[in-house]
Short mmCIF file of C-alpha atoms and ligand atoms in Angstrom, two decimals:
data_model
loop_
_atom_site.label_atom_id
_atom_site.label_comp_id
_atom_site.label_asym_id
_atom_site.label_seq_id
_atom_site.Cartn_x
_atom_site.Cartn_y
_atom_site.Cartn_z
CA MET H 1 161.66 -1.56 67.11
CA GLN H 2 162.54 1.92 65.93
CA ASN H 3 166.14 2.92 65.49
CA PRO H 4 166.72 5.16 68.56
CA LEU H 5 168.73 7.75 66.61
CA GLN H 6 165.93 8.23 64.13
CA SER H 7 163.56 8.56 67.07
CA LEU H 8 165.64 11.33 68.61
CA THR H 9 165.38 13.40 65.42
CA THR H 10 161.63 12.84 65.31
CA LEU H 11 161.28 13.94 68.91
CA SER H 12 163.19 17.19 68.55
CA ALA H 13 160.84 18.24 65.74
CA LYS H 14 157.74 17.78 67.93
CA LYS H 15 155.57 20.58 69.32
CA GLU H 16 155.47 21.61 72.97
CA LYS H 17 152.24 19.91 74.14
CA GLN H 18 151.73 16.35 72.95
CA ASN H 19 148.22 15.10 72.18
CA VAL H 20 147.61 11.70 73.78
CA CYS H 21 145.06 9.07 72.76
CA ILE H 22 144.39 6.34 75.33
CA LEU H 23 142.90 3.15 73.92
CA GLY H 24 141.47 1.34 76.95
CA ALA H 25 141.28 4.40 79.22
CA THR H 26 138.94 2.74 81.73
CA GLY H 27 141.32 -0.13 82.49
CA SER H 28 144.16 -0.53 84.92
CA ILE H 29 146.85 0.70 82.48
CA GLY H 30 144.54 3.49 81.30
CA GLU H 31 144.15 4.66 84.89
CA SER H 32 147.91 4.60 85.54
CA THR H 33 148.51 6.49 82.28
CA LEU H 34 146.11 9.26 83.33
CA LYS H 35 147.91 9.44 86.69
CA VAL H 36 151.27 10.00 84.97
CA LEU H 37 149.78 12.51 82.50
CA ALA H 38 148.25 14.49 85.38
CA LEU H 39 151.79 15.05 86.73
CA HIS H 40 152.87 16.53 83.40
CA SER H 41 149.91 18.53 82.16
CA ALA H 42 152.24 21.25 80.88
CA HIS H 43 153.60 18.82 78.28
CA TYR H 44 150.74 16.44 77.50
CA GLN H 45 147.01 16.79 76.96
CA VAL H 46 144.36 14.11 76.73
CA PHE H 47 143.03 14.25 73.17
CA ALA H 48 141.03 11.00 72.95
CA LEU H 49 139.81 8.26 75.28
CA SER H 50 138.20 4.87 74.65
CA GLY H 51 136.28 2.50 76.88
CA HIS H 52 134.27 -0.65 76.34
CA GLY H 53 132.48 -1.66 79.53
CA ARG H 54 132.03 0.71 82.51
CA LEU H 55 130.81 3.61 80.39
CA ASP H 56 129.85 5.49 83.55
CA GLN H 57 133.54 5.60 84.40
CA LEU H 58 134.36 6.74 80.86
CA ALA H 59 131.85 9.59 81.27
CA ALA H 60 133.54 10.67 84.51
CA LEU H 61 136.94 10.61 82.76
CA SER H 62 135.53 12.60 79.87
CA ALA H 63 134.11 15.25 82.24
CA ARG H 64 137.43 15.48 84.07
CA TYR H 65 139.91 15.47 81.15
CA GLN H 66 137.73 17.13 78.46
CA PRO H 67 139.10 15.18 75.49
CA GLU H 68 138.22 16.14 71.91
CA TYR H 69 137.07 12.57 71.17
CA VAL H 70 135.61 9.66 73.10
CA SER H 71 135.24 6.21 71.54
CA VAL H 72 132.49 3.90 72.82
CA PRO H 73 131.19 0.49 71.66
CA ALA H 74 128.96 0.33 68.56
CA SER H 75 125.53 2.01 69.04
CA LYS H 76 126.34 3.24 72.57
CA GLY H 77 127.10 6.82 71.52
CA GLU H 78 123.69 8.35 72.20
CA GLN H 79 123.32 6.69 75.58
CA PHE H 80 126.84 7.84 76.50
CA ALA H 81 126.12 11.46 75.51
CA GLN H 82 122.87 11.51 77.53
CA ASP H 83 124.56 10.03 80.59
CA LEU H 84 127.39 12.54 80.35
CA LYS H 85 125.00 15.53 80.06
CA GLN H 86 122.84 14.29 82.92
CA ARG H 87 125.62 13.55 85.39
CA PHE H 88 128.02 16.33 84.39
CA PRO H 89 125.85 19.17 83.03
CA ASN H 90 128.75 21.62 82.92
CA ALA H 91 131.18 19.30 81.16
CA LYS H 92 132.19 19.81 77.56
CA VAL H 93 130.55 17.17 75.34
CA PRO H 94 133.26 15.53 73.24
CA ASN H 95 132.94 14.22 69.70
CA ILE H 96 131.70 10.67 70.13
CA VAL H 97 132.81 7.91 67.78
CA GLU H 98 131.71 4.28 67.91
CA GLY H 99 132.82 0.69 67.43
CA GLU H 100 135.92 -0.60 65.69
CA ALA H 101 135.86 2.28 63.20
CA GLY H 102 135.79 4.75 66.11
CA LEU H 103 138.82 3.17 67.75
CA LYS H 104 140.72 3.25 64.48
CA PHE H 105 139.68 6.87 63.88
CA ILE H 106 141.10 8.13 67.18
CA ALA H 107 144.23 5.93 66.93
CA GLU H 108 145.27 7.37 63.58
CA HIS H 109 143.88 10.93 63.95
CA SER H 110 146.30 13.44 62.45
CA ASP H 111 146.31 15.58 65.64
CA VAL H 112 147.40 12.65 67.83
CA ASP H 113 151.08 12.40 68.76
CA VAL H 114 151.09 9.56 71.31
CA VAL H 115 148.87 6.47 71.45
CA MET H 116 148.70 4.37 74.60
CA ALA H 117 147.63 0.90 73.38
CA ALA H 118 145.97 -0.48 76.52
CA ILE H 119 142.95 -2.43 75.26
CA VAL H 120 143.03 -5.97 76.60
CA GLY H 121 143.18 -8.91 74.18
CA ALA H 122 142.73 -9.36 70.45
CA ALA H 123 140.31 -6.39 70.30
CA GLY H 124 143.38 -4.14 70.58
CA LEU H 125 145.14 -5.46 67.48
CA GLU H 126 143.49 -3.43 64.73
CA PRO H 127 143.43 -0.01 66.45
CA THR H 128 147.04 -0.50 67.59
CA LEU H 129 148.07 -1.42 64.05
CA ALA H 130 146.24 1.68 62.81
CA ALA H 131 148.31 3.84 65.18
CA VAL H 132 151.51 2.14 63.96
CA GLN H 133 150.52 2.59 60.31
CA ALA H 134 149.88 6.28 60.97
CA GLY H 135 153.47 6.59 62.29
CA LYS H 136 152.54 7.52 65.88
CA ARG H 137 154.58 7.19 69.02
CA VAL H 138 152.94 3.97 70.26
CA LEU H 139 153.23 2.95 73.91
CA LEU H 140 152.49 -0.77 73.78
CA ALA H 141 150.75 -2.44 76.71
CA ASN H 142 148.46 -4.63 74.57
CA LYS H 143 150.86 -7.60 74.28
CA GLU H 144 148.19 -9.74 72.58
CA ALA H 145 148.57 -7.60 69.42
CA LEU H 146 152.22 -8.64 69.08
CA VAL H 147 151.50 -12.25 69.99
CA MET H 148 148.87 -12.52 67.26
CA ALA H 149 150.59 -10.65 64.48
CA GLY H 150 154.23 -10.18 65.56
CA SER H 151 156.05 -10.25 62.21
CA LEU H 152 153.40 -8.27 60.39
CA PHE H 153 153.26 -5.75 63.23
CA MET H 154 157.04 -5.24 63.38
CA ASP H 155 157.26 -4.94 59.56
CA CYS H 156 154.65 -2.23 59.80
CA VAL H 157 156.63 -0.40 62.53
CA ARG H 158 159.71 -0.44 60.29
CA SER H 159 157.92 0.75 57.17
CA SER H 160 155.75 3.44 58.78
CA GLY H 161 158.46 5.08 60.89
CA ALA H 162 156.30 4.71 64.00
CA MET H 163 158.11 4.75 67.33
CA LEU H 164 157.21 1.66 69.33
CA LEU H 165 157.97 1.78 73.06
CA PRO H 166 157.28 -1.19 75.34
CA VAL H 167 155.11 -0.57 78.41
CA ASP H 168 154.97 -4.15 79.66
CA SER H 169 157.28 -3.80 82.67
CA GLU H 170 159.61 -6.66 81.61
CA HIS H 171 160.03 -5.40 78.04
CA ASN H 172 160.45 -1.86 79.22
CA ALA H 173 163.17 -3.13 81.57
CA ILE H 174 164.92 -5.00 78.74
CA PHE H 175 164.69 -1.91 76.52
CA GLN H 176 166.37 0.10 79.28
CA CYS H 177 169.19 -2.48 79.67
CA LEU H 178 169.99 -3.05 75.98
CA PRO H 179 173.07 -1.38 74.46
CA ALA H 180 172.52 1.76 72.38
CA ASP H 181 173.62 0.04 69.15
CA TYR H 182 171.39 -3.02 69.58
CA PHE H 183 168.92 -1.98 66.88
CA GLN H 184 171.59 -0.70 64.47
CA THR H 185 174.01 -3.62 64.38
CA THR H 186 173.86 -6.02 61.44
CA GLU H 187 174.56 -8.96 63.80
CA ARG H 188 171.63 -11.35 64.23
CA PHE H 189 171.31 -14.22 66.71
CA GLN H 190 170.37 -16.62 63.92
CA SER H 191 173.87 -16.32 62.41
CA HIS H 192 175.91 -14.98 65.36
CA PRO H 193 176.36 -16.09 69.01
CA SER H 194 175.55 -12.57 70.27
CA ARG H 195 174.06 -9.28 69.10
CA ALA H 196 175.81 -6.00 70.01
CA GLY H 197 177.42 -7.92 72.88
CA VAL H 198 174.09 -9.29 74.19
CA SER H 199 174.01 -13.05 74.72
CA GLN H 200 170.54 -13.56 76.20
CA ILE H 201 167.50 -12.03 77.89
CA LEU H 202 166.31 -13.04 81.35
CA LEU H 203 162.57 -12.45 81.63
CA THR H 204 161.41 -12.29 85.23
CA ALA H 205 158.06 -13.66 86.45
CA SER H 206 156.50 -13.24 89.87
CA GLY H 207 155.16 -16.81 89.68
CA GLY H 208 151.65 -15.52 90.44
CA PRO H 209 149.41 -16.27 93.42
CA PHE H 210 149.69 -20.08 93.02
CA ARG H 211 153.48 -20.35 92.78
CA GLN H 212 153.62 -22.80 95.67
CA PHE H 213 150.39 -24.73 94.98
CA ASP H 214 150.56 -28.41 94.01
CA LEU H 215 148.50 -29.88 91.15
CA GLN H 216 145.68 -30.96 93.46
CA GLN H 217 145.37 -27.48 94.96
CA LEU H 218 145.48 -25.93 91.47
CA GLU H 219 142.44 -28.00 90.41
CA ARG H 220 140.37 -26.20 93.07
CA VAL H 221 141.43 -22.54 92.78
CA THR H 222 138.75 -19.88 92.18
CA PRO H 223 138.71 -16.78 89.94
CA GLU H 224 138.72 -14.61 93.08
CA GLN H 225 141.99 -16.21 94.22
CA ALA H 226 143.48 -15.97 90.71
CA CYS H 227 142.68 -12.25 90.47
CA LYS H 228 144.48 -11.46 93.74
CA HIS H 229 148.01 -10.99 92.48
CA PRO H 230 150.65 -10.77 95.22
CA ASN H 231 152.52 -7.75 93.76
CA TRP H 232 150.51 -6.05 91.00
CA VAL H 233 146.98 -4.63 90.68
CA MET H 234 145.80 -5.46 87.15
CA GLY H 235 142.78 -6.23 84.98
CA GLN H 236 141.09 -9.62 85.41
CA LYS H 237 142.36 -11.26 82.21
CA ILE H 238 146.05 -10.49 82.78
CA SER H 239 145.65 -11.49 86.45
CA VAL H 240 144.46 -14.97 85.41
CA ASP H 241 147.23 -15.10 82.78
CA SER H 242 149.75 -14.33 85.53
CA ALA H 243 148.34 -17.14 87.65
CA THR H 244 148.61 -19.72 84.81
CA LEU H 245 151.99 -18.30 83.66
CA MET H 246 150.42 -17.71 80.24
CA ASN H 247 151.24 -14.06 80.82
CA LYS H 248 154.93 -15.00 80.84
CA GLY H 249 154.39 -17.16 77.76
CA LEU H 250 152.75 -14.23 75.92
CA GLU H 251 155.61 -12.01 77.11
CA LEU H 252 158.18 -14.45 75.78
CA ILE H 253 156.57 -14.17 72.34
CA GLU H 254 156.34 -10.37 72.77
CA ALA H 255 160.08 -10.21 73.60
CA CYS H 256 161.02 -12.32 70.56
CA HIS H 257 159.25 -9.84 68.26
CA LEU H 258 160.23 -6.60 69.98
CA PHE H 259 163.90 -7.50 70.25
CA ASP H 260 164.19 -9.78 67.21
CA LEU H 261 165.25 -12.82 69.25
CA PRO H 262 164.78 -16.58 68.84
CA ALA H 263 162.84 -18.13 71.78
CA GLU H 264 166.02 -20.00 72.83
CA ARG H 265 167.61 -16.66 73.80
CA VAL H 266 164.93 -15.92 76.39
CA THR H 267 165.14 -17.57 79.82
CA VAL H 268 162.23 -17.17 82.20
CA VAL H 269 163.27 -16.67 85.83
CA VAL H 270 160.73 -16.74 88.65
CA HIS H 271 161.45 -13.83 91.00
CA PRO H 272 158.63 -13.60 93.57
CA GLN H 273 159.36 -10.06 94.82
CA SER H 274 158.85 -8.37 91.38
CA ILE H 275 161.64 -5.88 92.08
CA ILE H 276 163.88 -6.84 89.16
CA HIS H 277 161.70 -6.36 86.09
CA SER H 278 164.03 -8.23 83.69
CA LEU H 279 167.71 -8.52 82.80
CA VAL H 280 170.04 -8.47 79.81
CA GLN H 281 173.10 -10.71 79.81
CA TYR H 282 176.27 -9.74 77.90
CA VAL H 283 179.16 -11.82 76.49
CA ASP H 284 181.65 -10.27 78.94
CA GLY H 285 179.87 -11.77 81.97
CA SER H 286 177.88 -8.62 82.82
CA THR H 287 174.17 -8.89 83.60
CA LEU H 288 172.23 -5.62 83.66
CA ALA H 289 168.93 -5.47 85.54
CA GLN H 290 166.27 -2.77 85.77
CA MET H 291 164.77 -2.53 89.25
CA GLY H 292 161.99 -0.58 90.88
CA ASN H 293 158.84 -0.86 92.96
CA PRO H 294 156.16 -2.83 91.10
CA ASP H 295 154.13 0.09 89.75
CA MET H 296 153.18 0.42 86.07
CA CYS H 297 153.53 4.21 86.29
CA THR H 298 157.32 3.72 85.95
CA PRO H 299 157.32 1.98 82.54
CA ILE H 300 154.47 4.26 81.37
CA ALA H 301 156.45 7.41 82.27
CA HIS H 302 159.57 5.94 80.68
CA ALA H 303 157.79 5.11 77.42
CA LEU H 304 156.01 8.46 77.38
CA ALA H 305 159.12 10.60 77.76
CA TRP H 306 161.95 8.44 76.38
CA PRO H 307 164.79 9.32 75.91
CA LYS H 308 164.09 11.81 78.70
CA ARG H 309 163.28 10.78 82.27
CA ILE H 310 160.25 12.26 84.02
CA ASP H 311 158.67 11.88 87.45
CA ALA H 312 156.31 8.89 87.52
CA GLY H 313 154.95 9.56 91.00
CA VAL H 314 156.49 6.28 92.17
CA ALA H 315 158.35 5.96 95.48
CA PRO H 316 162.08 5.22 95.07
CA LEU H 317 163.18 1.66 95.73
CA ASP H 318 164.23 1.04 99.32
CA LEU H 319 166.68 -1.87 99.13
CA PHE H 320 166.98 -2.09 102.92
CA GLN H 321 163.27 -2.74 103.08
CA VAL H 322 163.37 -5.23 100.18
CA ALA H 323 166.36 -6.99 101.82
CA THR H 324 166.09 -10.26 99.85
CA LEU H 325 165.69 -11.17 96.19
CA ASN H 326 164.91 -14.80 95.28
CA PHE H 327 165.06 -16.67 91.99
CA GLU H 328 163.59 -20.02 90.91
CA LYS H 329 163.11 -22.05 87.75
CA PRO H 330 159.51 -22.05 86.46
CA ASP H 331 157.69 -25.38 86.80
CA GLU H 332 156.16 -26.21 83.43
CA VAL H 333 154.44 -29.33 84.77
CA ARG H 334 152.23 -27.34 87.13
CA PHE H 335 152.10 -24.38 84.72
CA PRO H 336 152.01 -25.85 81.18
CA CYS H 337 150.88 -22.56 79.58
CA LEU H 338 154.47 -21.32 79.53
CA ARG H 339 155.56 -24.38 77.51
CA LEU H 340 152.56 -24.06 75.19
CA ALA H 341 153.45 -20.44 74.42
CA ARG H 342 157.12 -21.22 73.78
CA GLU H 343 156.15 -24.07 71.45
CA ALA H 344 153.66 -21.78 69.66
CA MET H 345 156.43 -19.21 69.10
CA GLN H 346 158.73 -21.92 67.75
CA ALA H 347 155.96 -23.26 65.49
CA GLY H 348 155.36 -19.70 64.22
CA GLY H 349 152.81 -18.69 61.56
CA THR H 350 149.23 -18.65 62.83
CA THR H 351 149.92 -20.74 65.97
CA PRO H 352 150.56 -17.83 68.39
CA ALA H 353 147.24 -16.25 67.27
CA VAL H 354 145.49 -19.59 67.86
CA LEU H 355 147.12 -19.90 71.29
CA ASN H 356 146.03 -16.38 72.19
CA ALA H 357 142.43 -16.82 71.02
CA ALA H 358 142.01 -20.17 72.79
CA ASN H 359 143.47 -18.63 75.95
CA GLU H 360 141.06 -15.64 75.82
CA VAL H 361 138.05 -17.98 75.54
CA ALA H 362 139.33 -20.31 78.26
CA VAL H 363 140.14 -17.45 80.67
CA ALA H 364 136.67 -15.92 80.15
CA ALA H 365 135.10 -19.35 80.86
CA PHE H 366 137.20 -19.73 84.01
CA LEU H 367 136.19 -16.23 85.18
CA ALA H 368 132.54 -17.20 84.53
CA LYS H 369 133.14 -20.37 86.62
CA THR H 370 132.25 -22.61 83.65
CA ILE H 371 135.60 -24.44 83.63
CA LYS H 372 138.34 -25.15 86.17
CA PHE H 373 141.73 -23.47 86.34
CA CYS H 374 143.57 -26.57 85.05
CA ASP H 375 141.19 -26.80 82.06
CA ILE H 376 142.74 -23.61 80.65
CA PRO H 377 145.95 -25.25 79.30
CA ARG H 378 143.99 -28.40 78.30
CA ILE H 379 141.66 -26.35 76.11
CA ILE H 380 144.53 -24.37 74.55
CA GLN H 381 146.43 -27.57 73.75
CA ALA H 382 143.32 -29.15 72.17
CA VAL H 383 142.63 -26.09 70.00
CA ILE H 384 146.25 -25.89 68.78
CA THR H 385 146.15 -29.58 67.86
CA GLN H 386 142.98 -29.06 65.82
CA LEU H 387 144.30 -26.05 63.91
CA PRO H 388 147.61 -26.87 62.22
CA MET H 389 149.88 -23.90 61.54
CA ILE H 390 149.97 -22.04 58.24
CA ALA H 391 152.07 -18.98 57.37
CA ALA H 392 150.61 -15.74 58.81
CA ARG H 393 150.97 -13.80 55.58
CA ASP H 394 148.37 -11.11 56.15
CA LEU H 395 145.97 -9.73 58.74
CA ALA H 396 142.98 -11.49 57.15
CA THR H 397 144.62 -14.92 57.68
CA ILE H 398 145.46 -14.07 61.29
CA LEU H 399 141.92 -12.87 62.02
CA HIS H 400 140.47 -15.97 60.33
CA TYR H 401 142.55 -18.25 62.56
CA ASP H 402 141.67 -16.17 65.61
CA ALA H 403 137.95 -16.67 64.85
CA ALA H 404 138.34 -20.39 64.08
CA ALA H 405 140.26 -20.96 67.34
CA ARG H 406 137.57 -19.13 69.34
CA GLN H 407 134.87 -21.29 67.79
CA ILE H 408 136.67 -24.55 68.63
CA ALA H 409 137.51 -23.36 72.15
CA GLN H 410 133.86 -22.35 72.76
CA LYS H 411 132.70 -25.81 71.66
CA ILE H 412 135.11 -27.49 74.09
CA VAL H 413 133.96 -25.15 76.88
CA GLN H 414 130.29 -25.96 76.17
CA THR H 415 130.89 -29.71 76.20
CA SER H 416 132.64 -29.43 79.56
CA VAL H 417 129.65 -27.73 81.28
P1 LIG U 1 141.76 -3.94 82.00
O1 LIG U 1 140.83 -5.11 81.86
O2 LIG U 1 141.90 -3.28 83.31
O3 LIG U 1 141.35 -2.83 80.92
C1 LIG U 1 141.12 -3.15 79.58
C2 LIG U 1 140.65 -1.96 78.78
O4 LIG U 1 140.31 -2.44 77.45
C3 LIG U 1 139.39 -1.28 79.32
O5 LIG U 1 139.45 0.10 79.09
C4 LIG U 1 138.26 -1.90 78.51
O6 LIG U 1 137.12 -1.07 78.41
C5 LIG U 1 138.94 -2.08 77.15
N1 LIG U 1 138.35 -3.17 76.39
C6 LIG U 1 138.07 -4.42 76.81
N2 LIG U 1 137.52 -5.15 75.83
C7 LIG U 1 137.44 -4.32 74.74
C8 LIG U 1 136.93 -4.48 73.42
N3 LIG U 1 136.39 -5.62 73.00
N4 LIG U 1 137.00 -3.42 72.58
C9 LIG U 1 137.55 -2.25 72.98
N5 LIG U 1 138.04 -2.04 74.23
C10 LIG U 1 137.97 -3.06 75.09
O7 LIG U 1 143.17 -4.45 81.46
P2 LIG U 1 144.64 -3.92 81.87
O8 LIG U 1 145.14 -4.67 83.04
O9 LIG U 1 144.67 -2.43 81.87
O10 LIG U 1 145.50 -4.44 80.62
C11 LIG U 1 145.44 -3.81 79.35
C12 LIG U 1 146.52 -4.41 78.46
O11 LIG U 1 147.78 -4.07 79.04
C13 LIG U 1 146.48 -5.93 78.36
O12 LIG U 1 146.87 -6.31 77.09
C14 LIG U 1 147.51 -6.38 79.38
O13 LIG U 1 148.10 -7.62 79.05
C15 LIG U 1 148.54 -5.26 79.27
N6 LIG U 1 149.34 -5.07 80.49
C16 LIG U 1 148.72 -4.75 81.67
C17 LIG U 1 149.48 -4.59 82.82
C18 LIG U 1 148.84 -4.21 84.13
O14 LIG U 1 149.55 -4.04 85.11
N7 LIG U 1 147.54 -4.06 84.21
C19 LIG U 1 150.86 -4.76 82.76
C20 LIG U 1 151.45 -5.07 81.55
C21 LIG U 1 150.69 -5.21 80.40
MG1 LIG U 2 154.51 -7.87 82.25
#
């Protein structure tokens, strides 16, 4: 992550109105980002938007926010332009770019100051990396990018001078609780019991909708049940990941890369109320927590304005109403995805990318009702076993392993139909 002092200098040199590019504007994070931006239109303007499915929604966003650029899937540009003109005849028609090249184009455009990386899954990796390489202020929601290519990604942040700010609520919470000199100190956990006084990170998890289900009940759960998260409203894929605890596994890997930590320094704590978003423990016995109502507008506003604080449109926390906070150990027998992710992080190299790809295929098959909920970790385990780890030296190797893992996972899915 960027040295905060360097970031402060960069910020002071910036112009008055920041141009924002939202990758994944039609999703849940995209929607929350637009909500926060609408509160601060004097300081931010929507410069570019991307969407993949639901292009009708993207057209409505384009008519409302009048961006300079809109990025749509390959060969959908003409259809998008026609739809926009037909439904919103008075709206300004933006420049339309297409496909992977279009996403990259808007992510690294020289007029863009801030990139919200909110595409779901591996599809977000290359445009997010393009934004990092172009030295942008990158608000990172797309955790899969870091899971797949963590070391490469963080090396790129360091060499490009990009400012990477975590949007995932847990990582944003940790970022808020870390000491100011955390990124400057020469201490490293590998050779020192603490770093800038920090001894470990406590990553909170809601436990998802099936926290109290036994193994027999878990065998029968449906996608509809999995997508009904008790505390958060999110996209379908992350909702299923939350239900399997793979989301926490991906976040563990994300935390290791963002904060340069070994997996052993991250303890997952199930906290069903989702009020504490994560904690940092110090050598003097202090534990700092960041708390708030479960609303992604808070971490988005924090990442957008840091080191300033701006209104996120979120109601203040009412502790009298919350009254009780509970904590439990995660159960890795019922939820093996958490263990699989930790082991993938410890194995390193291409294994986290393989884990992520196998998970994306398995989750899509579960959402399509082709496999059962408990098949998800079985498939991931089988794919990891078939693809032994090699060093993730470059992006091409990572993408090759991502594709190979998808192919194997698809085969397993097809044989289980
Ligand atoms: P979502 O499914 O609601 O939206 C995903 C967005 O990505 C949409 O705009 C969609 O059009 C776009 N997209 C999907 N596939 C694409 C492809 N192949 N190419 C280009 N664009 C594509 O997802 P979400 O819940 O907003 O999550 C987005 C990311 O943020 C995920 O990585 C998720 O893990 C992370 N995140 C989400 C939340 C949350 O509360 N929703 C919280 C923390 C982190
Ligand atoms: Mg999270």
